[in-house]
Short mmCIF file of C-alpha atoms in Angstrom, two decimals:
data_model
loop_
_atom_site.label_atom_id
_atom_site.label_comp_id
_atom_site.label_asym_id
_atom_site.label_seq_id
_atom_site.Cartn_x
_atom_site.Cartn_y
_atom_site.Cartn_z
CA MET A 407 15.85 -11.89 -23.29
CA LEU A 408 12.82 -13.15 -23.00
CA ASN A 409 8.88 -11.71 -23.88
CA PHE A 410 7.39 -9.24 -22.04
CA GLU A 411 5.21 -6.45 -21.37
CA LEU A 412 5.97 -3.28 -19.88
CA TYR A 413 2.80 -1.72 -18.24
CA ASN A 414 3.09 1.03 -15.11
CA PRO A 415 0.89 3.89 -14.66
CA THR A 416 1.94 5.64 -11.50
CA ARG A 417 1.97 9.29 -13.03
CA LEU A 418 5.73 10.16 -10.93
CA LEU A 419 5.11 14.35 -9.38
CA TYR A 420 9.90 14.84 -9.69
CA GLY A 421 10.91 17.79 -7.54
CA LYS A 422 10.73 20.62 -4.75
CA GLY A 423 7.14 22.12 -3.96
CA GLN A 424 5.09 18.64 -5.75
CA ILE A 425 3.19 18.31 -2.83
CA ALA A 426 0.65 20.83 -3.64
CA GLU A 427 -0.09 19.36 -7.12
CA ILE A 428 -1.48 16.57 -5.69
CA ASN A 429 -4.98 18.19 -5.48
CA LYS A 430 -4.64 18.31 -9.49
CA TYR A 431 -4.55 14.11 -10.00
CA ILE A 432 -7.58 14.10 -6.49
CA ASP A 433 -11.14 14.26 -7.83
CA LYS A 434 -12.84 17.19 -5.12
CA LYS A 435 -15.71 15.37 -4.56
CA SER A 436 -12.85 11.96 -2.51
CA LYS A 437 -13.41 11.85 0.65
CA VAL A 438 -9.20 11.14 1.05
CA LEU A 439 -7.72 9.25 3.95
CA ILE A 440 -4.26 10.07 5.24
CA VAL A 441 -2.13 7.10 6.29
CA TYR A 442 1.33 7.37 7.94
CA GLY A 443 3.29 6.20 10.71
CA GLY A 444 4.86 7.31 13.74
CA GLY A 445 4.51 11.46 13.15
CA SER A 446 7.88 12.34 11.77
CA ILE A 447 5.67 14.09 9.07
CA LEU A 448 3.72 16.23 11.70
CA LYS A 449 6.92 17.22 12.85
CA ASN A 450 9.10 17.75 9.25
CA GLY A 451 5.94 20.49 7.71
CA VAL A 452 5.33 17.37 5.35
CA HIS A 453 1.69 17.10 6.46
CA ALA A 454 1.12 20.46 7.01
CA GLN A 455 1.89 20.50 3.62
CA VAL A 456 -0.58 18.18 2.52
CA ILE A 457 -3.41 19.17 4.88
CA GLU A 458 -2.81 22.55 2.77
CA ALA A 459 -2.83 20.80 -1.24
CA LEU A 460 -6.32 18.58 0.68
CA VAL A 461 -8.05 22.57 1.66
CA GLY A 462 -11.73 21.96 0.65
CA TYR A 463 -11.81 18.23 0.78
CA ASP A 464 -13.13 15.85 3.58
CA VAL A 465 -9.55 14.75 5.23
CA VAL A 466 -9.90 11.30 7.60
CA GLU A 467 -6.46 10.87 9.13
CA PHE A 468 -4.47 6.97 10.05
CA SER A 469 -1.41 6.93 12.18
CA GLY A 470 1.08 4.48 13.72
CA VAL A 471 2.08 2.53 10.50
CA GLU A 472 4.80 0.81 12.02
CA PRO A 473 8.02 0.51 9.87
CA ASN A 474 7.55 -3.21 8.26
CA PRO A 475 3.60 -2.95 8.61
CA LYS A 476 1.70 -5.07 10.69
CA TYR A 477 -0.70 -6.52 9.51
CA GLU A 478 -2.76 -6.27 12.96
CA THR A 479 -2.70 -2.31 12.28
CA LEU A 480 -3.78 -2.01 8.80
CA VAL A 481 -6.75 -3.36 9.12
CA LYS A 482 -8.48 -1.48 11.80
CA ALA A 483 -7.01 1.34 8.88
CA VAL A 484 -9.86 -0.86 6.38
CA GLU A 485 -12.64 -0.84 9.33
CA VAL A 486 -12.03 3.15 9.68
CA ILE A 487 -12.07 3.40 5.97
CA LYS A 488 -15.51 1.42 5.11
CA ARG A 489 -16.91 3.25 8.47
CA GLU A 490 -16.15 6.48 7.44
CA LYS A 491 -16.97 5.81 3.54
CA VAL A 492 -13.51 7.22 1.93
CA ASP A 493 -12.85 7.46 -1.28
CA PHE A 494 -9.25 7.34 -1.68
CA ILE A 495 -6.27 7.43 0.56
CA LEU A 496 -3.39 8.84 0.62
CA GLY A 497 0.08 7.86 2.05
CA VAL A 498 2.56 9.82 3.57
CA GLY A 499 5.94 8.05 4.62
CA GLY A 500 8.46 5.72 3.42
CA GLY A 501 8.44 2.52 1.54
CA SER A 502 5.94 0.85 4.70
CA VAL A 503 3.77 3.38 5.02
CA ILE A 504 3.10 2.80 0.87
CA ASP A 505 3.12 -1.21 1.10
CA GLY A 506 0.38 -1.34 4.22
CA VAL A 507 -1.25 1.06 1.98
CA LYS A 508 -1.61 -1.38 -0.81
CA PHE A 509 -2.96 -3.57 1.43
CA ILE A 510 -5.71 -1.70 2.25
CA SER A 511 -6.21 -0.89 -1.38
CA ALA A 512 -6.65 -4.82 -1.19
CA ALA A 513 -8.59 -5.58 1.13
CA VAL A 514 -11.32 -2.89 1.79
CA HIS A 515 -13.05 -4.47 -0.91
CA TYR A 516 -12.29 -8.33 -0.84
CA GLU A 517 -14.73 -10.66 -0.19
CA GLY A 518 -12.86 -13.48 1.91
CA ASN A 519 -10.53 -13.15 4.64
CA SER A 520 -8.07 -9.95 4.47
CA ILE A 521 -5.01 -12.18 6.00
CA ASP A 522 -5.35 -14.49 2.92
CA ILE A 523 -3.36 -11.44 0.92
CA VAL A 524 -0.48 -11.70 2.46
CA GLN A 525 -0.21 -15.37 3.64
CA LYS A 526 -1.29 -16.76 0.52
CA LYS A 527 0.48 -14.71 -1.82
CA LEU A 528 -3.01 -13.31 -3.26
CA ASN A 529 -2.05 -11.97 -6.77
CA VAL A 530 -4.91 -8.85 -6.31
CA ASN A 531 -6.72 -8.69 -9.21
CA TRP A 532 -10.48 -7.64 -7.68
CA LYS A 533 -11.42 -3.84 -7.14
CA ALA A 534 -8.88 -1.99 -5.60
CA MET A 535 -9.43 1.11 -3.92
CA PRO A 536 -7.85 4.02 -6.06
CA TYR A 537 -4.53 5.98 -3.87
CA GLY A 538 -1.80 8.37 -3.94
CA ALA A 539 1.39 8.38 -2.73
CA ILE A 540 4.03 10.90 -0.46
CA LEU A 541 7.67 9.34 -0.32
CA THR A 542 9.33 10.35 2.83
CA LEU A 543 12.01 7.95 2.66
CA PRO A 544 13.84 6.40 -0.72
CA ALA A 545 14.36 2.64 -0.67
CA THR A 546 12.12 0.54 -1.71
CA GLY A 547 10.37 1.35 -5.60
CA SER A 548 7.10 0.84 -3.55
CA GLU A 549 5.93 4.20 -5.52
CA MET A 550 6.11 2.98 -8.00
CA ASN A 551 5.32 -0.30 -8.07
CA CYS A 552 2.59 -2.70 -7.59
CA GLY A 553 4.32 -5.24 -4.98
CA ALA A 554 3.90 -4.75 -1.27
CA VAL A 555 5.48 -6.21 1.58
CA VAL A 556 3.39 -7.36 5.01
CA THR A 557 4.53 -8.19 8.56
CA ILE A 558 1.91 -10.62 10.30
CA GLU A 559 2.46 -10.32 13.82
CA ALA A 560 0.90 -13.23 15.35
CA THR A 561 2.96 -15.39 13.02
CA GLN A 562 5.76 -14.27 12.50
CA GLU A 563 5.78 -13.89 8.95
CA LYS A 564 6.34 -10.93 6.64
CA LEU A 565 5.55 -11.99 3.21
CA SER A 566 4.82 -10.17 0.07
CA PHE A 567 1.75 -9.77 -2.48
CA SER A 568 1.16 -7.55 -5.73
CA GLY A 569 -1.34 -6.67 -9.08
CA GLU A 570 -1.70 -5.05 -10.89
CA VAL A 571 -4.38 -2.53 -9.89
CA LEU A 572 -1.91 -1.90 -6.68
CA TYR A 573 0.03 1.00 -8.62
CA PRO A 574 -0.42 4.80 -7.20
CA VAL A 575 -2.47 7.01 -9.34
CA PHE A 576 0.60 9.91 -8.59
CA SER A 577 3.74 9.41 -6.32
CA VAL A 578 4.91 12.64 -5.36
CA CYS A 579 9.27 12.25 -5.03
CA ASP A 580 10.48 15.54 -2.72
CA PRO A 581 13.59 15.13 -2.55
CA MET A 582 13.66 17.81 0.48
CA VAL A 583 12.54 15.73 2.93
CA ILE A 584 15.89 14.18 2.88
CA ALA A 585 17.43 17.19 4.57
CA SER A 586 15.59 15.89 7.78
CA LEU A 587 15.86 11.96 7.19
CA PRO A 588 18.54 10.22 10.18
CA GLN A 589 22.06 9.06 8.77
CA LYS A 590 20.80 5.25 9.91
CA GLN A 591 17.69 5.78 7.58
CA ILE A 592 20.03 6.99 4.06
CA ALA A 593 21.81 4.29 4.71
CA ASN A 594 19.31 1.80 4.63
CA GLY A 595 17.70 3.10 2.14
CA ILE A 596 20.92 3.19 -0.32
CA THR A 597 21.87 -0.53 0.07
CA ASP A 598 18.13 -1.60 0.04
CA ALA A 599 18.14 0.08 -3.88
CA PHE A 600 21.36 -1.21 -4.29
CA ILE A 601 20.36 -5.26 -3.32
CA HIS A 602 17.50 -4.45 -5.41
CA VAL A 603 18.91 -3.88 -8.49
CA LEU A 604 21.28 -7.26 -7.69
CA GLU A 605 18.12 -8.97 -7.05
CA GLN A 606 17.87 -8.22 -11.14
CA TYR A 607 20.90 -8.12 -12.51
CA VAL A 608 23.17 -11.12 -10.49
CA THR A 609 21.41 -14.18 -12.28
CA TYR A 610 23.53 -14.75 -16.06
CA PRO A 611 23.75 -13.43 -19.12
CA GLN A 612 20.56 -13.79 -20.31
CA ASN A 613 21.12 -10.96 -23.53
CA ALA A 614 19.40 -8.22 -22.23
CA PRO A 615 22.36 -5.59 -23.17
CA VAL A 616 19.90 -2.29 -22.05
CA GLN A 617 19.12 -3.86 -19.05
CA ASP A 618 22.23 -4.95 -17.75
CA ARG A 619 23.95 -1.43 -18.69
CA PHE A 620 20.48 0.59 -16.82
CA ALA A 621 21.01 -1.56 -13.93
CA GLU A 622 25.00 -0.78 -13.94
CA GLY A 623 24.17 3.13 -14.11
CA ILE A 624 21.54 2.32 -11.02
CA LEU A 625 24.82 1.05 -8.93
CA GLN A 626 27.18 3.48 -10.50
CA THR A 627 25.24 6.84 -9.38
CA LEU A 628 24.60 4.05 -5.56
CA ILE A 629 27.92 4.19 -5.18
CA GLU A 630 28.50 7.72 -6.28
CA VAL A 631 26.21 9.90 -4.34
CA ALA A 632 26.14 7.92 -1.33
CA PRO A 633 29.35 9.47 0.65
CA LYS A 634 27.01 13.00 -1.15
CA VAL A 635 23.71 12.36 -0.08
CA LEU A 636 25.17 11.10 3.88
CA LYS A 637 27.60 14.19 4.30
CA ASP A 638 25.18 16.44 3.56
CA PRO A 639 21.16 15.90 3.18
CA THR A 640 20.28 19.35 2.26
CA ASP A 641 22.54 19.32 -1.00
CA TYR A 642 19.40 18.70 -3.27
CA ASP A 643 21.05 17.05 -6.29
CA ALA A 644 22.67 14.32 -4.55
CA ALA A 645 19.46 13.42 -2.51
CA MET A 646 17.34 13.65 -5.80
CA ASN A 647 19.69 11.08 -7.97
CA TYR A 648 19.32 8.85 -4.64
CA MET A 649 15.52 8.95 -4.93
CA TRP A 650 15.47 8.68 -8.28
CA CYS A 651 17.27 5.84 -7.94
CA CYS A 652 15.03 3.74 -5.23
CA THR A 653 13.04 4.17 -7.79
CA MET A 654 14.30 3.50 -10.41
CA ALA A 655 15.56 -0.12 -8.52
CA LEU A 656 11.68 -1.73 -8.50
CA ASN A 657 9.64 0.37 -10.91
CA GLY A 658 9.41 -2.81 -13.40
CA LEU A 659 11.38 -1.97 -15.87
CA ILE A 660 15.53 -3.23 -15.10
CA SER A 661 13.51 -7.25 -14.96
CA LYS A 662 12.19 -7.30 -17.97
CA GLY A 663 12.98 -9.50 -20.29
CA VAL A 664 14.98 -11.36 -17.39
CA HIS A 665 14.62 -14.37 -14.71
CA GLU A 666 15.27 -13.02 -11.43
CA ASP A 667 17.11 -13.98 -7.99
CA TRP A 668 15.11 -12.84 -5.27
CA VAL A 669 16.30 -14.82 -2.49
CA THR A 670 17.85 -11.83 -0.71
CA HIS A 671 15.05 -10.53 0.44
CA ALA A 672 12.97 -13.43 0.62
CA ILE A 673 16.03 -14.78 3.93
CA GLY A 674 16.23 -11.30 4.54
CA HIS A 675 12.39 -11.16 5.81
CA GLU A 676 13.29 -13.95 8.33
CA LEU A 677 14.89 -12.22 9.36
CA THR A 678 13.54 -9.21 10.14
CA ALA A 679 10.65 -10.95 11.51
CA LEU A 680 12.56 -13.05 13.61
CA TYR A 681 14.93 -10.16 15.41
CA GLY A 682 13.17 -6.90 13.96
CA ILE A 683 16.27 -5.90 12.38
CA ASP A 684 16.49 -2.73 9.36
CA HIS A 685 15.23 -4.87 6.02
CA GLY A 686 18.33 -2.92 4.25
CA ARG A 687 20.28 -4.38 6.81
CA THR A 688 18.91 -7.53 6.65
CA LEU A 689 20.18 -7.63 3.15
CA ALA A 690 23.40 -6.61 3.47
CA ILE A 691 24.05 -9.82 5.68
CA ILE A 692 21.90 -12.56 3.09
CA GLY A 693 23.33 -10.92 -0.44
CA PRO A 694 27.21 -11.21 -0.36
CA ASN A 695 27.10 -14.71 0.91
CA LEU A 696 24.61 -15.77 -1.43
CA TYR A 697 26.46 -14.86 -3.66
CA ARG A 698 29.74 -16.45 -2.31
CA VAL A 699 27.67 -20.38 -1.96
CA MET A 700 26.53 -19.65 -5.32
CA LEU A 701 29.33 -18.30 -7.07
CA GLU A 702 29.36 -20.85 -9.53
CA THR A 703 26.07 -20.29 -12.16
CA LYS A 704 26.41 -16.51 -10.72
CA LYS A 705 30.11 -15.93 -11.67
CA GLU A 706 28.68 -14.89 -15.19
CA LYS A 707 27.13 -11.36 -13.78
CA LEU A 708 29.44 -10.71 -11.12
CA SER A 709 32.00 -10.84 -12.80
CA GLN A 710 30.74 -8.65 -15.13
CA LEU A 711 29.17 -6.67 -12.05
CA GLY A 712 33.21 -6.47 -10.70
CA ARG A 713 34.32 -5.00 -14.00
CA ARG A 714 32.06 -2.23 -15.15
CA VAL A 715 30.81 -0.93 -12.03
CA PHE A 716 33.96 -1.42 -9.58
CA ASN A 717 36.53 -1.65 -12.29
CA LEU A 718 37.97 -4.59 -11.85
CA ASN A 719 40.87 -6.88 -13.45
CA GLY A 720 42.13 -10.28 -13.48
CA SER A 721 39.66 -14.07 -14.46
CA ASP A 722 36.15 -14.24 -14.11
CA ASP A 723 36.73 -15.82 -10.89
CA GLU A 724 38.91 -13.54 -9.70
CA VAL A 725 36.82 -10.39 -10.81
CA ALA A 726 33.64 -12.46 -9.52
CA ARG A 727 35.48 -13.12 -5.29
CA GLU A 728 36.53 -9.73 -5.50
CA ALA A 729 32.88 -8.02 -6.75
CA ILE A 730 31.23 -9.51 -3.72
CA ASP A 731 34.18 -7.77 -1.37
CA LYS A 732 33.51 -4.62 -2.69
CA MET A 733 30.08 -4.75 -2.80
CA VAL A 734 30.42 -5.81 1.21
CA GLU A 735 33.43 -3.09 1.55
CA PHE A 736 30.31 -0.14 0.00
CA PHE A 737 28.05 -2.07 2.62
CA HIS A 738 30.59 -1.14 5.98
CA SER A 739 31.57 2.61 3.95
CA LEU A 740 28.00 3.52 4.94
CA GLY A 741 28.23 2.81 7.92
CA VAL A 742 26.27 -1.40 7.03
CA GLN A 743 27.50 -3.72 8.53
CA THR A 744 27.15 -7.85 7.10
CA LYS A 745 27.32 -10.50 9.98
CA LEU A 746 23.95 -11.32 11.75
CA SER A 747 26.02 -11.07 14.85
CA ASP A 748 26.30 -7.82 14.84
CA TYR A 749 22.47 -7.45 15.09
CA THR A 750 21.85 -10.15 17.35
CA ASP A 751 23.40 -13.19 20.07
CA ASP A 752 21.04 -15.33 18.98
CA GLY A 753 21.81 -15.59 15.23
CA ASN A 754 22.06 -19.67 15.34
CA ARG A 755 18.26 -20.24 15.38
CA ALA A 756 17.73 -18.37 12.57
CA VAL A 757 19.28 -21.35 10.69
CA GLU A 758 17.43 -24.59 10.96
CA TRP A 759 14.20 -21.65 11.16
CA ILE A 760 14.34 -20.41 7.71
CA VAL A 761 14.29 -23.88 6.36
CA ASN A 762 12.11 -24.62 8.34
CA ARG A 763 9.77 -22.11 7.61
CA PHE A 764 10.45 -21.94 3.48
CA GLU A 765 10.58 -26.21 3.32
CA GLU A 766 6.91 -25.44 4.75
CA ARG A 767 5.73 -22.94 2.10
CA GLY A 768 7.25 -25.57 -0.59
CA TRP A 769 9.73 -22.88 -0.61
CA VAL A 770 12.17 -25.58 -2.25
CA ALA A 771 13.60 -24.08 -5.93
CA MET A 772 14.16 -20.74 -5.89
CA GLY A 773 16.23 -17.81 -7.72
CA GLU A 774 16.67 -17.21 -11.17
CA LYS A 775 17.81 -21.09 -12.09
CA LYS A 776 16.05 -22.43 -9.52
CA ASN A 777 18.13 -24.69 -8.10
CA ILE A 778 18.89 -22.12 -4.31
CA THR A 779 17.61 -25.34 -2.34
CA PRO A 780 16.49 -25.48 1.04
CA ALA A 781 20.55 -27.09 1.46
CA LYS A 782 21.86 -23.70 -0.35
CA VAL A 783 19.87 -21.56 1.86
CA ARG A 784 21.24 -23.52 5.38
CA GLU A 785 24.59 -22.69 4.00
CA ILE A 786 23.98 -19.83 2.99
CA VAL A 787 22.73 -18.10 6.84
CA LYS A 788 25.49 -19.82 8.05
CA MET A 789 27.58 -18.47 6.55
CA SER A 790 25.96 -14.97 7.22
CA LEU A 791 26.21 -15.29 11.23
#
């Protein structure tokens, strides 16, 4: 296990009715910008709860943040903040809204062209505007981490950035919101969290048994609660455990002291930028095939996954291969398809397009062992068609 530093200052408010508590953590003199997406919070009662909790505050609203938030939209929110002299941002939505708020938070005081934050994948180490988050769609873990992903529509790029100043001051996670979610969004969230864990876990043995057991526990819990929450989103216990899995999958805990992969995400982001496929579904398309292509260097952890999570028996090679099949079987049980051809008839275009993008950016040695080359990426994408 590597040396590591653990830092996560986000205050979590978990459970029913916690939106009412947010005024304890926002200065009464603050002018608050509420940022949200397409307006579902106006229908499910969340917006009303937020407004009630902010009685006495000077409040401004900004709506229209897209799934896969667009830079072109977010810069308009930055203009609102400067014009209205806002002091605090409150993101109300899923990971896309919270990621968007992270960009807004970073861009307010950035002295250069704010597109650099995304295109140059900057480490945000300057003063950022404080913000809180109210999670309405469990999936990304953005409510308890300092990373974000933003899409630049003009260049068809979906890129990540991060910085310690971008942790939320607080995040509210009320499982009651899950009752109003479409089944497709719940399935996407489960898939997203599952692959988040695998990106940190399916590498190679690194003498990190605590992190491994945490990761395996999250995976087992997702498998256990998935059919329950999909069948009945009003099942509070199932919803709460699903939401907690998503948070734990990417709050930095299971990644401490180990090398990580994240190439599934890098390729998946390109599929979203190119075709508009839901983020979680791009991960289900790419992840299993990345593991097949990289089987020899990931075999030990894949076989460990197979034995500990899927209860498989056999040789390492047999169990590793069957673990990938079980992974695909799990995604299919959620209603998530795992071939690019399930989503587009134009899949062949992605192969060289993605390889060229990676080469242009200098992404030629990726993954936990820096052995995922453009040639490997080409093979992975071809296998995913």
